[in-house]
PDB file of C-alpha atoms in Angstrom:
ATOM      1  CA  GLU A   1      -5.806  -1.829  20.201  1.00 67.00           C
ATOM      2  CA  ALA A   2      -2.058  -2.234  19.922  1.00 80.00           C
ATOM      3  CA  GLY A   3      -0.827  -3.501  16.602  1.00 93.00           C
ATOM      4  CA  VAL A   4       1.798  -6.085  15.841  1.00 97.00           C
ATOM      5  CA  THR A   5       5.090  -5.068  17.402  1.00 97.00           C
ATOM      6  CA  GLN A   6       8.511  -6.205  16.271  1.00 98.00           C
ATOM      7  CA  SER A   7      11.924  -5.754  17.807  1.00 97.00           C
ATOM      8  CA  PRO A   8      14.531  -4.662  17.210  1.00 98.00           C
ATOM      9  CA  THR A   9      13.829  -2.134  14.470  1.00 97.00           C
ATOM     10  CA  HIS A  10      17.300  -2.542  13.046  1.00 97.00           C
ATOM     11  CA  LEU A  11      19.889  -5.251  13.526  1.00 97.00           C
ATOM     12  CA  ILE A  12      23.418  -5.268  12.196  1.00 98.00           C
ATOM     13  CA  LYS A  13      25.365  -8.499  12.173  1.00 97.00           C
ATOM     14  CA  THR A  14      28.374  -9.988  10.473  1.00 97.00           C
ATOM     15  CA  ARG A  15      28.599 -13.150   8.429  1.00 97.00           C
ATOM     16  CA  GLY A  16      28.423 -16.326  10.470  1.00 97.00           C
ATOM     17  CA  GLN A  17      26.689 -14.716  13.438  1.00 98.00           C
ATOM     18  CA  GLN A  18      23.236 -15.538  14.705  1.00 98.00           C
ATOM     19  CA  ALA A  19      20.240 -13.202  14.822  1.00 98.00           C
ATOM     20  CA  THR A  20      17.058 -13.289  16.886  1.00 98.00           C
ATOM     21  CA  LEU A  21      14.029 -11.275  15.874  1.00 98.00           C
ATOM     22  CA  ARG A  22      10.937 -10.917  18.018  1.00 98.00           C
ATOM     23  CA  CYS A  23       7.262 -10.373  17.349  1.00 98.00           C
ATOM     24  CA  SER A  24       4.239  -9.713  19.533  1.00 98.00           C
ATOM     25  CA  PRO A  25       0.919 -10.289  17.797  1.00 96.00           C
ATOM     26  CA  ILE A  26      -2.265  -8.346  18.240  1.00 95.00           C
ATOM     27  CA  SER A  27      -4.049  -9.406  21.397  1.00 94.00           C
ATOM     28  CA  GLY A  28      -6.267 -12.380  20.663  1.00 91.00           C
ATOM     29  CA  HIS A  29      -4.445 -13.402  17.504  1.00 93.00           C
ATOM     30  CA  THR A  30      -3.037 -16.911  17.713  1.00 92.00           C
ATOM     31  CA  SER A  31      -1.409 -17.177  14.292  1.00 93.00           C
ATOM     32  CA  VAL A  32       1.942 -15.579  13.549  1.00 95.00           C
ATOM     33  CA  TYR A  33       3.588 -15.454  10.145  1.00 95.00           C
ATOM     34  CA  TRP A  34       7.138 -14.492   9.220  1.00 97.00           C
ATOM     35  CA  TYR A  35       8.152 -13.086   5.843  1.00 96.00           C
ATOM     36  CA  GLN A  36      11.401 -12.000   4.270  1.00 97.00           C
ATOM     37  CA  GLN A  37      11.324  -8.972   2.000  1.00 95.00           C
ATOM     38  CA  ALA A  38      14.613  -8.430   0.257  1.00 92.00           C
ATOM     39  CA  LEU A  39      15.199  -5.097  -1.471  1.00 81.00           C
ATOM     40  CA  GLY A  40      13.033  -4.832  -4.548  1.00 71.00           C
ATOM     41  CA  LEU A  41      11.478  -8.227  -4.044  1.00 75.00           C
ATOM     42  CA  GLY A  42       8.107  -9.346  -2.835  1.00 84.00           C
ATOM     43  CA  LEU A  43       7.151 -11.057   0.372  1.00 90.00           C
ATOM     44  CA  GLN A  44       8.728 -14.477   0.728  1.00 91.00           C
ATOM     45  CA  PHE A  45       6.906 -16.690   3.218  1.00 91.00           C
ATOM     46  CA  LEU A  46       9.189 -18.052   5.929  1.00 95.00           C
ATOM     47  CA  LEU A  47       7.205 -19.630   8.739  1.00 95.00           C
ATOM     48  CA  TRP A  48       3.719 -19.948  10.161  1.00 94.00           C
ATOM     49  CA  TYR A  49       2.989 -20.636  13.816  1.00 95.00           C
ATOM     50  CA  ASP A  50      -0.367 -21.280  15.360  1.00 92.00           C
ATOM     51  CA  GLU A  51      -1.206 -22.292  18.905  1.00 91.00           C
ATOM     52  CA  GLY A  52       2.468 -22.798  19.650  1.00 93.00           C
ATOM     53  CA  GLU A  53       3.105 -25.173  16.761  1.00 94.00           C
ATOM     54  CA  GLU A  54       4.939 -24.697  13.489  1.00 94.00           C
ATOM     55  CA  ARG A  55       2.259 -25.275  10.846  1.00 92.00           C
ATOM     56  CA  ASN A  56       4.124 -24.545   7.642  1.00 91.00           C
ATOM     57  CA  ARG A  57       7.431 -23.263   6.410  1.00 92.00           C
ATOM     58  CA  GLY A  58       8.575 -21.722   3.169  1.00 91.00           C
ATOM     59  CA  ASN A  59      11.441 -22.685   0.923  1.00 91.00           C
ATOM     60  CA  PHE A  60      14.232 -21.566   3.253  1.00 95.00           C
ATOM     61  CA  PRO A  61      17.165 -23.533   4.675  1.00 96.00           C
ATOM     62  CA  PRO A  62      16.971 -25.027   8.185  1.00 97.00           C
ATOM     63  CA  ARG A  63      19.152 -22.263   9.613  1.00 97.00           C
ATOM     64  CA  PHE A  64      15.954 -20.220   9.577  1.00 98.00           C
ATOM     65  CA  SER A  65      13.923 -21.363  12.548  1.00 97.00           C
ATOM     66  CA  GLY A  66      11.657 -20.005  15.186  1.00 97.00           C
ATOM     67  CA  ARG A  67       9.127 -20.687  17.838  1.00 97.00           C
ATOM     68  CA  GLN A  68       5.920 -19.413  19.316  1.00 97.00           C
ATOM     69  CA  PHE A  69       5.501 -18.939  23.029  1.00 97.00           C
ATOM     70  CA  PRO A  70       2.425 -19.657  25.183  1.00 96.00           C
ATOM     71  CA  ASN A  71       1.458 -15.964  25.009  1.00 95.00           C
ATOM     72  CA  TYR A  72       1.533 -16.296  21.179  1.00 96.00           C
ATOM     73  CA  SER A  73       4.536 -14.049  20.757  1.00 97.00           C
ATOM     74  CA  SER A  74       7.152 -15.434  18.446  1.00 98.00           C
ATOM     75  CA  GLU A  75      10.809 -15.229  17.620  1.00 98.00           C
ATOM     76  CA  LEU A  76      12.687 -15.909  14.427  1.00 98.00           C
ATOM     77  CA  ASN A  77      16.233 -17.211  14.629  1.00 98.00           C
ATOM     78  CA  VAL A  78      18.653 -17.091  11.767  1.00 98.00           C
ATOM     79  CA  ASN A  79      21.916 -18.985  12.243  1.00 97.00           C
ATOM     80  CA  ALA A  80      25.150 -18.762  10.274  1.00 97.00           C
ATOM     81  CA  LEU A  81      24.152 -15.460   8.716  1.00 98.00           C
ATOM     82  CA  GLU A  82      24.999 -14.887   5.075  1.00 97.00           C
ATOM     83  CA  LEU A  83      25.177 -11.642   3.138  1.00 96.00           C
ATOM     84  CA  GLU A  84      22.012 -12.501   1.208  1.00 95.00           C
ATOM     85  CA  ASP A  85      20.064 -12.655   4.472  1.00 97.00           C
ATOM     86  CA  SER A  86      20.061  -8.869   4.505  1.00 97.00           C
ATOM     87  CA  ALA A  87      16.398  -7.938   4.238  1.00 97.00           C
ATOM     88  CA  LEU A  88      13.347  -6.582   5.993  1.00 96.00           C
ATOM     89  CA  TYR A  89      11.767  -9.309   8.100  1.00 98.00           C
ATOM     90  CA  LEU A  90       8.072  -8.832   8.597  1.00 97.00           C
ATOM     91  CA  CYS A  91       5.863 -10.486  11.149  1.00 97.00           C
ATOM     92  CA  ALA A  92       2.105 -10.687  10.729  1.00 96.00           C
ATOM     93  CA  SER A  93      -0.650 -12.003  12.935  1.00 95.00           C
ATOM     94  CA  ARG A  94      -4.247 -12.899  12.347  1.00 91.00           C
ATOM     95  CA  LEU A  95      -7.261 -14.572  13.800  1.00 86.00           C
ATOM     96  CA  LYS A  96      -8.138 -18.005  12.487  1.00 74.00           C
ATOM     97  CA  GLY A  97      -9.837 -18.639   9.187  1.00 69.00           C
ATOM     98  CA  PHE A  98     -10.160 -16.252   6.279  1.00 69.00           C
ATOM     99  CA  GLN A  99      -8.980 -13.221   8.201  1.00 82.00           C
ATOM    100  CA  PRO A 100      -6.541 -10.600   6.933  1.00 88.00           C
ATOM    101  CA  GLN A 101      -3.001 -10.509   8.167  1.00 92.00           C
ATOM    102  CA  HIS A 102      -1.861  -7.539  10.214  1.00 95.00           C
ATOM    103  CA  PHE A 103       1.780  -6.662   9.768  1.00 96.00           C
ATOM    104  CA  GLY A 104       4.323  -5.165  12.089  1.00 97.00           C
ATOM    105  CA  ASP A 105       6.816  -2.521  10.995  1.00 96.00           C
ATOM    106  CA  GLY A 106       9.498  -5.138  10.500  1.00 96.00           C
ATOM    107  CA  THR A 107      13.098  -5.651  11.519  1.00 97.00           C
ATOM    108  CA  ARG A 108      15.729  -4.461   9.087  1.00 96.00           C
ATOM    109  CA  LEU A 109      18.559  -7.007   9.229  1.00 97.00           C
ATOM    110  CA  SER A 110      21.841  -5.954   7.697  1.00 97.00           C
ATOM    111  CA  ILE A 111      24.715  -8.376   7.282  1.00 97.00           C
ATOM    112  CA  LEU A 112      28.171  -6.861   6.919  1.00 93.00           C
TER     113      LEU A 112
ATOM    114  CA  GLY B   1       3.177 -25.452  -5.278  1.00 72.00           C
ATOM    115  CA  GLN B   2       0.755 -22.620  -5.641  1.00 76.00           C
ATOM    116  CA  GLN B   3       2.074 -19.562  -7.452  1.00 85.00           C
ATOM    117  CA  VAL B   4       0.622 -16.088  -7.669  1.00 91.00           C
ATOM    118  CA  MET B   5       1.823 -13.916 -10.512  1.00 94.00           C
ATOM    119  CA  GLN B   6       1.279 -10.195 -10.551  1.00 96.00           C
ATOM    120  CA  ILE B   7       1.752  -7.741 -13.403  1.00 96.00           C
ATOM    121  CA  PRO B   8       3.045  -5.237 -14.117  1.00 96.00           C
ATOM    122  CA  GLN B   9       6.015  -5.134 -11.781  1.00 94.00           C
ATOM    123  CA  TYR B  10       6.251  -1.350 -12.073  1.00 95.00           C
ATOM    124  CA  GLN B  11       3.815   1.308 -13.230  1.00 97.00           C
ATOM    125  CA  HIS B  12       4.449   5.016 -13.522  1.00 97.00           C
ATOM    126  CA  VAL B  13       1.495   7.300 -14.192  1.00 97.00           C
ATOM    127  CA  GLN B  14       0.683  10.969 -14.308  1.00 97.00           C
ATOM    128  CA  GLU B  15      -1.591  12.163 -11.549  1.00 97.00           C
ATOM    129  CA  GLY B  16      -5.165  11.792 -12.729  1.00 97.00           C
ATOM    130  CA  GLU B  17      -4.504   8.765 -14.911  1.00 98.00           C
ATOM    131  CA  ASP B  18      -5.976   5.365 -14.149  1.00 98.00           C
ATOM    132  CA  PHE B  19      -3.977   2.382 -12.926  1.00 97.00           C
ATOM    133  CA  THR B  20      -4.617  -1.358 -12.987  1.00 98.00           C
ATOM    134  CA  THR B  21      -2.673  -4.284 -11.555  1.00 98.00           C
ATOM    135  CA  TYR B  22      -3.469  -7.900 -12.359  1.00 98.00           C
ATOM    136  CA  CYS B  23      -3.038 -11.030 -10.327  1.00 97.00           C
ATOM    137  CA  ASN B  24      -3.112 -14.612 -11.627  1.00 96.00           C
ATOM    138  CA  SER B  25      -2.930 -17.850  -9.705  1.00 93.00           C
ATOM    139  CA  SER B  26      -1.823 -21.251 -10.919  1.00 89.00           C
ATOM    140  CA  THR B  27      -4.614 -22.816  -8.870  1.00 90.00           C
ATOM    141  CA  THR B  28      -8.153 -21.937  -7.840  1.00 91.00           C
ATOM    142  CA  LEU B  29      -8.182 -19.650  -4.842  1.00 90.00           C
ATOM    143  CA  SER B  30     -10.553 -19.806  -1.905  1.00 90.00           C
ATOM    144  CA  ASN B  31     -10.121 -16.079  -1.464  1.00 91.00           C
ATOM    145  CA  ILE B  32      -7.868 -13.249  -2.510  1.00 94.00           C
ATOM    146  CA  GLN B  33      -6.641 -10.357  -0.430  1.00 94.00           C
ATOM    147  CA  TRP B  34      -5.065  -7.074  -1.478  1.00 97.00           C
ATOM    148  CA  TYR B  35      -2.483  -5.144   0.500  1.00 96.00           C
ATOM    149  CA  LYS B  36      -0.766  -1.800   0.042  1.00 97.00           C
ATOM    150  CA  GLN B  37       2.748  -1.041   1.219  1.00 95.00           C
ATOM    151  CA  ARG B  38       3.767   2.598   1.282  1.00 95.00           C
ATOM    152  CA  PRO B  39       7.465   3.382   0.786  1.00 92.00           C
ATOM    153  CA  GLY B  40       9.269   2.580   4.026  1.00 89.00           C
ATOM    154  CA  GLY B  41       6.148   1.066   5.534  1.00 92.00           C
ATOM    155  CA  HIS B  42       4.619  -2.325   6.042  1.00 94.00           C
ATOM    156  CA  PRO B  43       1.824  -4.007   4.063  1.00 95.00           C
ATOM    157  CA  VAL B  44      -1.636  -2.868   5.083  1.00 96.00           C
ATOM    158  CA  PHE B  45      -4.735  -4.890   4.331  1.00 94.00           C
ATOM    159  CA  LEU B  46      -7.096  -3.303   1.820  1.00 97.00           C
ATOM    160  CA  ILE B  47      -9.790  -5.832   1.023  1.00 96.00           C
ATOM    161  CA  GLN B  48     -10.713  -9.484   0.706  1.00 94.00           C
ATOM    162  CA  LEU B  49     -12.709 -11.106  -2.110  1.00 95.00           C
ATOM    163  CA  VAL B  50     -14.277 -14.501  -1.632  1.00 93.00           C
ATOM    164  CA  LYS B  51     -17.045 -15.048  -4.175  1.00 95.00           C
ATOM    165  CA  SER B  52     -16.637 -15.898  -7.848  1.00 96.00           C
ATOM    166  CA  GLY B  53     -17.074 -12.760  -9.961  1.00 97.00           C
ATOM    167  CA  GLU B  54     -17.145 -10.523  -6.910  1.00 97.00           C
ATOM    168  CA  VAL B  55     -16.589  -6.795  -7.372  1.00 98.00           C
ATOM    169  CA  LYS B  56     -15.936  -4.444  -4.486  1.00 98.00           C
ATOM    170  CA  LYS B  57     -15.283  -0.725  -4.446  1.00 97.00           C
ATOM    171  CA  GLN B  58     -13.475   1.509  -2.020  1.00 96.00           C
ATOM    172  CA  LYS B  59     -13.799   5.106  -3.206  1.00 96.00           C
ATOM    173  CA  ARG B  60     -11.561   5.248  -6.308  1.00 98.00           C
ATOM    174  CA  LEU B  61     -10.398   1.623  -5.962  1.00 98.00           C
ATOM    175  CA  THR B  62     -12.245  -1.238  -7.659  1.00 98.00           C
ATOM    176  CA  PHE B  63     -11.379  -4.848  -6.908  1.00 98.00           C
ATOM    177  CA  GLN B  64     -12.508  -7.812  -8.975  1.00 98.00           C
ATOM    178  CA  PHE B  65     -12.308 -11.559  -8.470  1.00 97.00           C
ATOM    179  CA  GLY B  66     -12.513 -13.670 -11.616  1.00 96.00           C
ATOM    180  CA  GLU B  67     -15.309 -16.102 -12.354  1.00 95.00           C
ATOM    181  CA  ALA B  68     -12.908 -19.042 -12.135  1.00 95.00           C
ATOM    182  CA  LYS B  69     -11.400 -17.637  -8.907  1.00 94.00           C
ATOM    183  CA  LYS B  70      -7.926 -17.775 -10.434  1.00 94.00           C
ATOM    184  CA  ASN B  71      -7.412 -14.112 -11.194  1.00 96.00           C
ATOM    185  CA  SER B  72      -8.082 -10.725  -9.728  1.00 97.00           C
ATOM    186  CA  SER B  73      -7.506  -7.080 -10.488  1.00 98.00           C
ATOM    187  CA  LEU B  74      -7.229  -3.766  -8.715  1.00 98.00           C
ATOM    188  CA  HIS B  75      -8.147  -0.638 -10.627  1.00 98.00           C
ATOM    189  CA  ILE B  76      -7.545   2.883  -9.356  1.00 98.00           C
ATOM    190  CA  THR B  77      -9.422   5.695 -11.058  1.00 98.00           C
ATOM    191  CA  ALA B  78      -7.807   9.114 -11.325  1.00 98.00           C
ATOM    192  CA  THR B  79      -4.668   8.365  -9.344  1.00 98.00           C
ATOM    193  CA  GLN B  80      -3.420  10.764  -6.695  1.00 97.00           C
ATOM    194  CA  THR B  81       0.032  11.142  -5.202  1.00 97.00           C
ATOM    195  CA  THR B  82      -1.268   9.459  -2.055  1.00 97.00           C
ATOM    196  CA  ASP B  83      -1.736   6.262  -4.085  1.00 97.00           C
ATOM    197  CA  VAL B  84       2.017   5.669  -4.419  1.00 98.00           C
ATOM    198  CA  GLY B  85       3.258   2.403  -3.021  1.00 96.00           C
ATOM    199  CA  THR B  86       3.422  -1.263  -3.825  1.00 96.00           C
ATOM    200  CA  TYR B  87       0.190  -3.185  -4.208  1.00 97.00           C
ATOM    201  CA  PHE B  88       0.259  -6.883  -3.394  1.00 96.00           C
ATOM    202  CA  CYS B  89      -2.323  -9.519  -4.033  1.00 96.00           C
ATOM    203  CA  ALA B  90      -2.325 -12.607  -1.857  1.00 94.00           C
ATOM    204  CA  GLY B  91      -4.207 -15.797  -2.495  1.00 90.00           C
ATOM    205  CA  GLY B  92      -4.920 -18.682  -0.261  1.00 77.00           C
ATOM    206  CA  GLY B  93      -7.179 -20.144   2.263  1.00 62.00           C
ATOM    207  CA  SER B  94      -7.426 -20.474   5.976  1.00 57.00           C
ATOM    208  CA  GLU B  95      -3.735 -21.235   6.290  1.00 67.00           C
ATOM    209  CA  LYS B  96      -0.900 -19.864   4.249  1.00 75.00           C
ATOM    210  CA  LEU B  97      -1.256 -16.836   2.010  1.00 84.00           C
ATOM    211  CA  VAL B  98       0.813 -16.750  -1.154  1.00 88.00           C
ATOM    212  CA  PHE B  99       1.767 -13.202  -2.075  1.00 91.00           C
ATOM    213  CA  GLY B 100       2.395 -11.916  -5.552  1.00 92.00           C
ATOM    214  CA  LYS B 101       5.590  -9.939  -6.100  1.00 92.00           C
ATOM    215  CA  GLY B 102       3.618  -6.713  -6.126  1.00 95.00           C
ATOM    216  CA  THR B 103       3.171  -3.783  -8.465  1.00 96.00           C
ATOM    217  CA  LYS B 104       5.074  -0.656  -7.548  1.00 95.00           C
ATOM    218  CA  LEU B 105       3.083   2.439  -8.450  1.00 97.00           C
ATOM    219  CA  THR B 106       4.656   5.844  -8.788  1.00 97.00           C
ATOM    220  CA  VAL B 107       2.600   8.936  -9.534  1.00 97.00           C
ATOM    221  CA  ASN B 108       3.988  12.058 -11.160  1.00 95.00           C
ATOM    222  CA  PRO B 109       2.232  15.177  -9.827  1.00 92.00           C
TER     223      PRO B 109
END
């Protein structure tokens, strides 16, 4: 079974630009979660999508947004990039209920 | 909102020594999950605890869930260099998981 896949692996942007990160969940998983992991910090919850709807979002400004497509894949958009947005962005998927989250390898976003 | 605190933030041990990381929640948890992230890797699910007072073992790893379902611990017996990484606890329910900041374990061979 293929795991969670994320693209691109690395992304380099400059301040003020926009970034789009993509995630394909494990087949059959309908929930997708996005996390930000800045260097030396833990996992900060960004967004949760399920069945195409945004179900919850973390304490991040509105320039962090995303969506989930009918095939349950998802994308994360970050507008007006700032230096502090440099981080590893992890996507995770899971089945419903008390199921573990399965993480992708992440996208390393660097803001110059 | 719900907070999950994890201590210590860092732990350095000699190979063969034991290691324990502790997780505390500000609210009662429906379940707690533990993940391990190797350096340069992504978090990988280790185990889930659901019942009050539950204890589960995976080889040298022992996981406990407190009676009040507000705290948990992970204990590694006789650490090996393959145990290096950051261990995260995550509490929650059927929706959002709240992750602790993790304990970074380094092992000196």
